[in-house]
mmCIF file of C-alpha atoms in Angstrom:
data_model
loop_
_atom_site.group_PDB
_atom_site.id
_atom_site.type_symbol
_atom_site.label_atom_id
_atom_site.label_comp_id
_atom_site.label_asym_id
_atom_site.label_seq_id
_atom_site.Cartn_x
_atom_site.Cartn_y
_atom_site.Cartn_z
ATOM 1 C CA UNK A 28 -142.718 17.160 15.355
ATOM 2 C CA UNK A 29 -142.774 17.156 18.951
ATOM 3 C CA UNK A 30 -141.676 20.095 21.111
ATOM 4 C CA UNK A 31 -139.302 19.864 24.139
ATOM 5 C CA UNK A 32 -138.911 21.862 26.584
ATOM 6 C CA UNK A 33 -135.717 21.974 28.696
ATOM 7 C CA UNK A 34 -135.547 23.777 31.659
ATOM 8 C CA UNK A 35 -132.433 25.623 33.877
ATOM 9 C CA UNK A 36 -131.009 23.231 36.624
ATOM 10 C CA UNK A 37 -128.771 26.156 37.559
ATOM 11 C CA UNK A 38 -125.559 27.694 37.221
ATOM 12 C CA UNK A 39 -122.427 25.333 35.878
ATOM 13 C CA UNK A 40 -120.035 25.684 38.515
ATOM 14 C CA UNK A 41 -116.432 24.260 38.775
ATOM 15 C CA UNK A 42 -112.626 24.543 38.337
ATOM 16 C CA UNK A 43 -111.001 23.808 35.239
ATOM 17 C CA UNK A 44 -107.102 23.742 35.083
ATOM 18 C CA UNK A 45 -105.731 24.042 31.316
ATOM 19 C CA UNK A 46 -102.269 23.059 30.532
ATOM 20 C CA UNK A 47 -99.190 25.388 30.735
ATOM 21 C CA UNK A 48 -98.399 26.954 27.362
ATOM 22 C CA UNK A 49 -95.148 26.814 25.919
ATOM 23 C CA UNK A 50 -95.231 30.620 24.421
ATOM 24 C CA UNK A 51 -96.320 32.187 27.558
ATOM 25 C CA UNK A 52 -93.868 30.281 30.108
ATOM 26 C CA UNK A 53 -90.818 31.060 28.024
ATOM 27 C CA UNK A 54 -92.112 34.703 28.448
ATOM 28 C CA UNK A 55 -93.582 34.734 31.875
ATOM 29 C CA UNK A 56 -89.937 33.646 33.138
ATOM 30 C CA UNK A 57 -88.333 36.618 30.722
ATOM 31 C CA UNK A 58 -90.128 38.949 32.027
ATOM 32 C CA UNK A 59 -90.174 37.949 36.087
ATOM 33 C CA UNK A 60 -86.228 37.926 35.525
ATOM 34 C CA UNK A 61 -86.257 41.744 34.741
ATOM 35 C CA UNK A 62 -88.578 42.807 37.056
ATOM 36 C CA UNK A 63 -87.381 44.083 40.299
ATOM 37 C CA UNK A 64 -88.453 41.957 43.026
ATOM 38 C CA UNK A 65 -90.396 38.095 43.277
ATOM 39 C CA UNK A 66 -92.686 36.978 40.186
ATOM 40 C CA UNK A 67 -94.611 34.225 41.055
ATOM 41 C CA UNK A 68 -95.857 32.275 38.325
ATOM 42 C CA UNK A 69 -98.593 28.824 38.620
ATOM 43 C CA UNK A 70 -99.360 26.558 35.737
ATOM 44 C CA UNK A 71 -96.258 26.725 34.302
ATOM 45 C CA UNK A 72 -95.188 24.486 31.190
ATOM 46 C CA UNK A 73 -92.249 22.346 32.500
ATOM 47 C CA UNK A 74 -90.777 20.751 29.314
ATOM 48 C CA UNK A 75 -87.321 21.397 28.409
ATOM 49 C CA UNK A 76 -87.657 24.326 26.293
ATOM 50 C CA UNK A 77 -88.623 26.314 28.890
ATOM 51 C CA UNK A 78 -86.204 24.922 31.378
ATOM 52 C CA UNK A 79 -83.720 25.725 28.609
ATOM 53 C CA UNK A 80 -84.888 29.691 28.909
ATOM 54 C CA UNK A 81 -84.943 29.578 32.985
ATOM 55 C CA UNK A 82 -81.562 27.904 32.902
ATOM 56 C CA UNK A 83 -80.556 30.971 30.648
ATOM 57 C CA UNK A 84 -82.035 33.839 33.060
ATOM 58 C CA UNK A 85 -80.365 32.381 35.880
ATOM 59 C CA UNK A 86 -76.878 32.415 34.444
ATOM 60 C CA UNK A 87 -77.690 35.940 33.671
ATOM 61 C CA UNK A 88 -78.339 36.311 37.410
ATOM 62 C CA UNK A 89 -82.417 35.582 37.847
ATOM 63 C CA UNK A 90 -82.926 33.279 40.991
ATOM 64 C CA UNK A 91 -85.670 31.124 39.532
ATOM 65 C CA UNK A 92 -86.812 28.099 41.793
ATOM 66 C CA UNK A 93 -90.112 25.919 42.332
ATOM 67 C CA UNK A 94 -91.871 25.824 45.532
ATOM 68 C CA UNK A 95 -94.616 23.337 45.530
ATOM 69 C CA UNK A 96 -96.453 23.888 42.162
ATOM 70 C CA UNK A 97 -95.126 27.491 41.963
ATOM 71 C CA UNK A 98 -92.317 29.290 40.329
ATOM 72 C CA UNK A 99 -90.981 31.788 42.251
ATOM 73 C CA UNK A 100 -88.244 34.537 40.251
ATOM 74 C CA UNK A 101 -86.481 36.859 41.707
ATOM 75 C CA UNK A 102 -85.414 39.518 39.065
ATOM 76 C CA UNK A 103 -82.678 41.547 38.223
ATOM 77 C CA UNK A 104 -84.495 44.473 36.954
ATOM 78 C CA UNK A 105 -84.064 45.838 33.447
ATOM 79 C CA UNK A 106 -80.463 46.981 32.600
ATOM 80 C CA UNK A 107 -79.405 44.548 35.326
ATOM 81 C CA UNK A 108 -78.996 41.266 33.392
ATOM 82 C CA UNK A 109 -75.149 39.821 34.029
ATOM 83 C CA UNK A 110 -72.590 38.898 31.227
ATOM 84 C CA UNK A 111 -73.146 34.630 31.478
ATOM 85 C CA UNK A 112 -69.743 32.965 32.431
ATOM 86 C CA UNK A 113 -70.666 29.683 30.450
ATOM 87 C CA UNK A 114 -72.894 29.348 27.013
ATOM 88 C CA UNK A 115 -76.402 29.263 26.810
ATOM 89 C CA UNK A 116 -77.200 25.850 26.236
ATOM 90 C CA UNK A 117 -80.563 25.979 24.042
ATOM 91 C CA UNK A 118 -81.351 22.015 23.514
ATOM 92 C CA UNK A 119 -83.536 22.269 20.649
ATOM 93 C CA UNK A 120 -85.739 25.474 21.516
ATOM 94 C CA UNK A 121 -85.729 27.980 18.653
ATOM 95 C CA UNK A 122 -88.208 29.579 20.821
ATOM 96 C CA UNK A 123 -85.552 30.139 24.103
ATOM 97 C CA UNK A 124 -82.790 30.817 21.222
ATOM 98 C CA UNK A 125 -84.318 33.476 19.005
ATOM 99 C CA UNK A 126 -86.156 35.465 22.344
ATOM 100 C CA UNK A 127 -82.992 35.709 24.214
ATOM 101 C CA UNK A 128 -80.965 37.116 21.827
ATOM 102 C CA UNK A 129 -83.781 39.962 21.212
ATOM 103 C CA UNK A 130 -83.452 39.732 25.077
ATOM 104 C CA UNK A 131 -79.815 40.514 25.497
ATOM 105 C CA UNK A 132 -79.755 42.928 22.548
ATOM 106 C CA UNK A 133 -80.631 45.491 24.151
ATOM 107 C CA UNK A 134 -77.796 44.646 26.983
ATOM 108 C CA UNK A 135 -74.162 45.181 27.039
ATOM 109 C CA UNK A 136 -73.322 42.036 27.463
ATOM 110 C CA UNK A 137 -71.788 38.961 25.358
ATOM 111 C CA UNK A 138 -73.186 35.663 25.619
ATOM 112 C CA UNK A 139 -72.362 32.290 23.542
ATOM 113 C CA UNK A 140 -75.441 30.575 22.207
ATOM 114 C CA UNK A 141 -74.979 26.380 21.690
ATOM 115 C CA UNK A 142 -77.967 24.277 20.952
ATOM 116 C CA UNK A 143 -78.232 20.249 20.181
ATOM 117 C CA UNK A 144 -77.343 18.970 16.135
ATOM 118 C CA UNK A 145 -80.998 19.779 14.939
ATOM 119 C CA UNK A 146 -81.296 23.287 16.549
ATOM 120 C CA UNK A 147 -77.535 23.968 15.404
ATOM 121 C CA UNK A 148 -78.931 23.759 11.777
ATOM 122 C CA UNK A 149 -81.778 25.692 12.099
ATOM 123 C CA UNK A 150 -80.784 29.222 10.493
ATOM 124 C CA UNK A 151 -80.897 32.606 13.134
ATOM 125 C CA UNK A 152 -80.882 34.851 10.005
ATOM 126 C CA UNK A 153 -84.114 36.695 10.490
ATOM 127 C CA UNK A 154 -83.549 37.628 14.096
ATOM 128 C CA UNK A 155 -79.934 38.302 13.115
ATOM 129 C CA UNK A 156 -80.852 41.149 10.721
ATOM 130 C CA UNK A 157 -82.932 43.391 12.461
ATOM 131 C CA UNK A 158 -81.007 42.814 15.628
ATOM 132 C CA UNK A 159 -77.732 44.004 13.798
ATOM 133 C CA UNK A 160 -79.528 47.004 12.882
ATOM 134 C CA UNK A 161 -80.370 48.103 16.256
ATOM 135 C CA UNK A 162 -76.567 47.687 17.609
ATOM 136 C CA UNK A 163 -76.332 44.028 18.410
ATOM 137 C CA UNK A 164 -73.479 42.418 16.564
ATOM 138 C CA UNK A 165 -72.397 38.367 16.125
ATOM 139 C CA UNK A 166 -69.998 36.207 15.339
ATOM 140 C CA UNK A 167 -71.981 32.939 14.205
ATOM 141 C CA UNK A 168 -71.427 29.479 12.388
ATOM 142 C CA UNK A 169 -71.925 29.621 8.551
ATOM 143 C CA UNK A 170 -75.293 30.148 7.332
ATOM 144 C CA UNK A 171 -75.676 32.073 10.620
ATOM 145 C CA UNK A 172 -76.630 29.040 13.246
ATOM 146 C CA UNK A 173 -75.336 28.391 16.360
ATOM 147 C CA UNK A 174 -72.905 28.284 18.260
ATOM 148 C CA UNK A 175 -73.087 32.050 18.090
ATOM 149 C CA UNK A 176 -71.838 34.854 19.942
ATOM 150 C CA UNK A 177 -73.467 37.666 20.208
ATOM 151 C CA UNK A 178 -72.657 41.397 21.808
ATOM 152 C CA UNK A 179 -75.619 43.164 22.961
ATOM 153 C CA UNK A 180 -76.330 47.293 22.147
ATOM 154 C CA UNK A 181 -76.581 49.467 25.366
ATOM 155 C CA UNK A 182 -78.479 51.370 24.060
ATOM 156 C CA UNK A 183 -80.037 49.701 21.565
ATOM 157 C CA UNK A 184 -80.953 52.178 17.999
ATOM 158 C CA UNK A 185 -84.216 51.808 17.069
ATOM 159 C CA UNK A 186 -85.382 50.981 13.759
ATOM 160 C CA UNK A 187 -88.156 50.661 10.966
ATOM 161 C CA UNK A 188 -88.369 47.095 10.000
#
């Protein structure tokens, strides 16, 4: 067999842009909302379940807006999250839905949960559980989907679960 030889031309060297991710958008906004001050945030994931969970933190008072290809949130600093005058209108993100409520469970506030026909069948039950435990308490559709309304614990009791 014959032997080859291969030789270094040098370093690869380049940029490389990967898509947004879903998982870490939702939580990247989430997060810049309770912070005190501006978040900035590139590469974000633009679809509508993530619009869904910025259009949430901004009726609980976040200023979230795009400049260029940046997201810019202001936050409202932990504790600081307003009751929402309207409903949280989910689409079809189970993602948004189910982090929000963990979200606002450990706030005093009340906030109505809606969501299109295919999220409004989609059962909240295990987020429901071990958020009643810790305070939270809801008033949901049967089988426990949405709409829902849930009050948030302030403080919220901490549990084994």
């Amino acid at each position: 067999m014959p032997s080859h030889r291969f030789t270094s031309s040098g370093p690869l060297t380049g940029r490389l842009r990967v898509p947004g991710d879903k998982s870490i958008s939702h939580r990247s906004i989430m997060f810049g909302a309770l912070a005190v001050g501006e978040t900035r945030v590139t590469g974000l994931l633009e679809g509508e379940d993530v619009m869904a969970t910025a259009d949430a933190m901004r009726k609980m008072g976040a200023t979230i807006e795009k400049q260029g290809d940046e997201w810019r949130i202001h936050g409202v600093g932990v504790g600081g999250l307003l009751e929402p005058e309207s409903p949280l209108e989910m689409g079809n993100s189970g993602t948004s839905t189910r982090l929000l409520m963990g979200l606002i469970a450990g706030h005093g506030i009340t906030a109505k949960f809606t969501g299109d026909a295919s999220l409004s069948k989609r059962p909240m039950g295990r987020v429901i559980a071990p958020l009643s435990e810790m305070g939270a308490s809801f008033d949901a559709s049967e089988g426990g989907t949405l709409p829902l309304t849930m009050r948030g614990a302030l403080p919220a009791v901490p549990i084994e679960y």
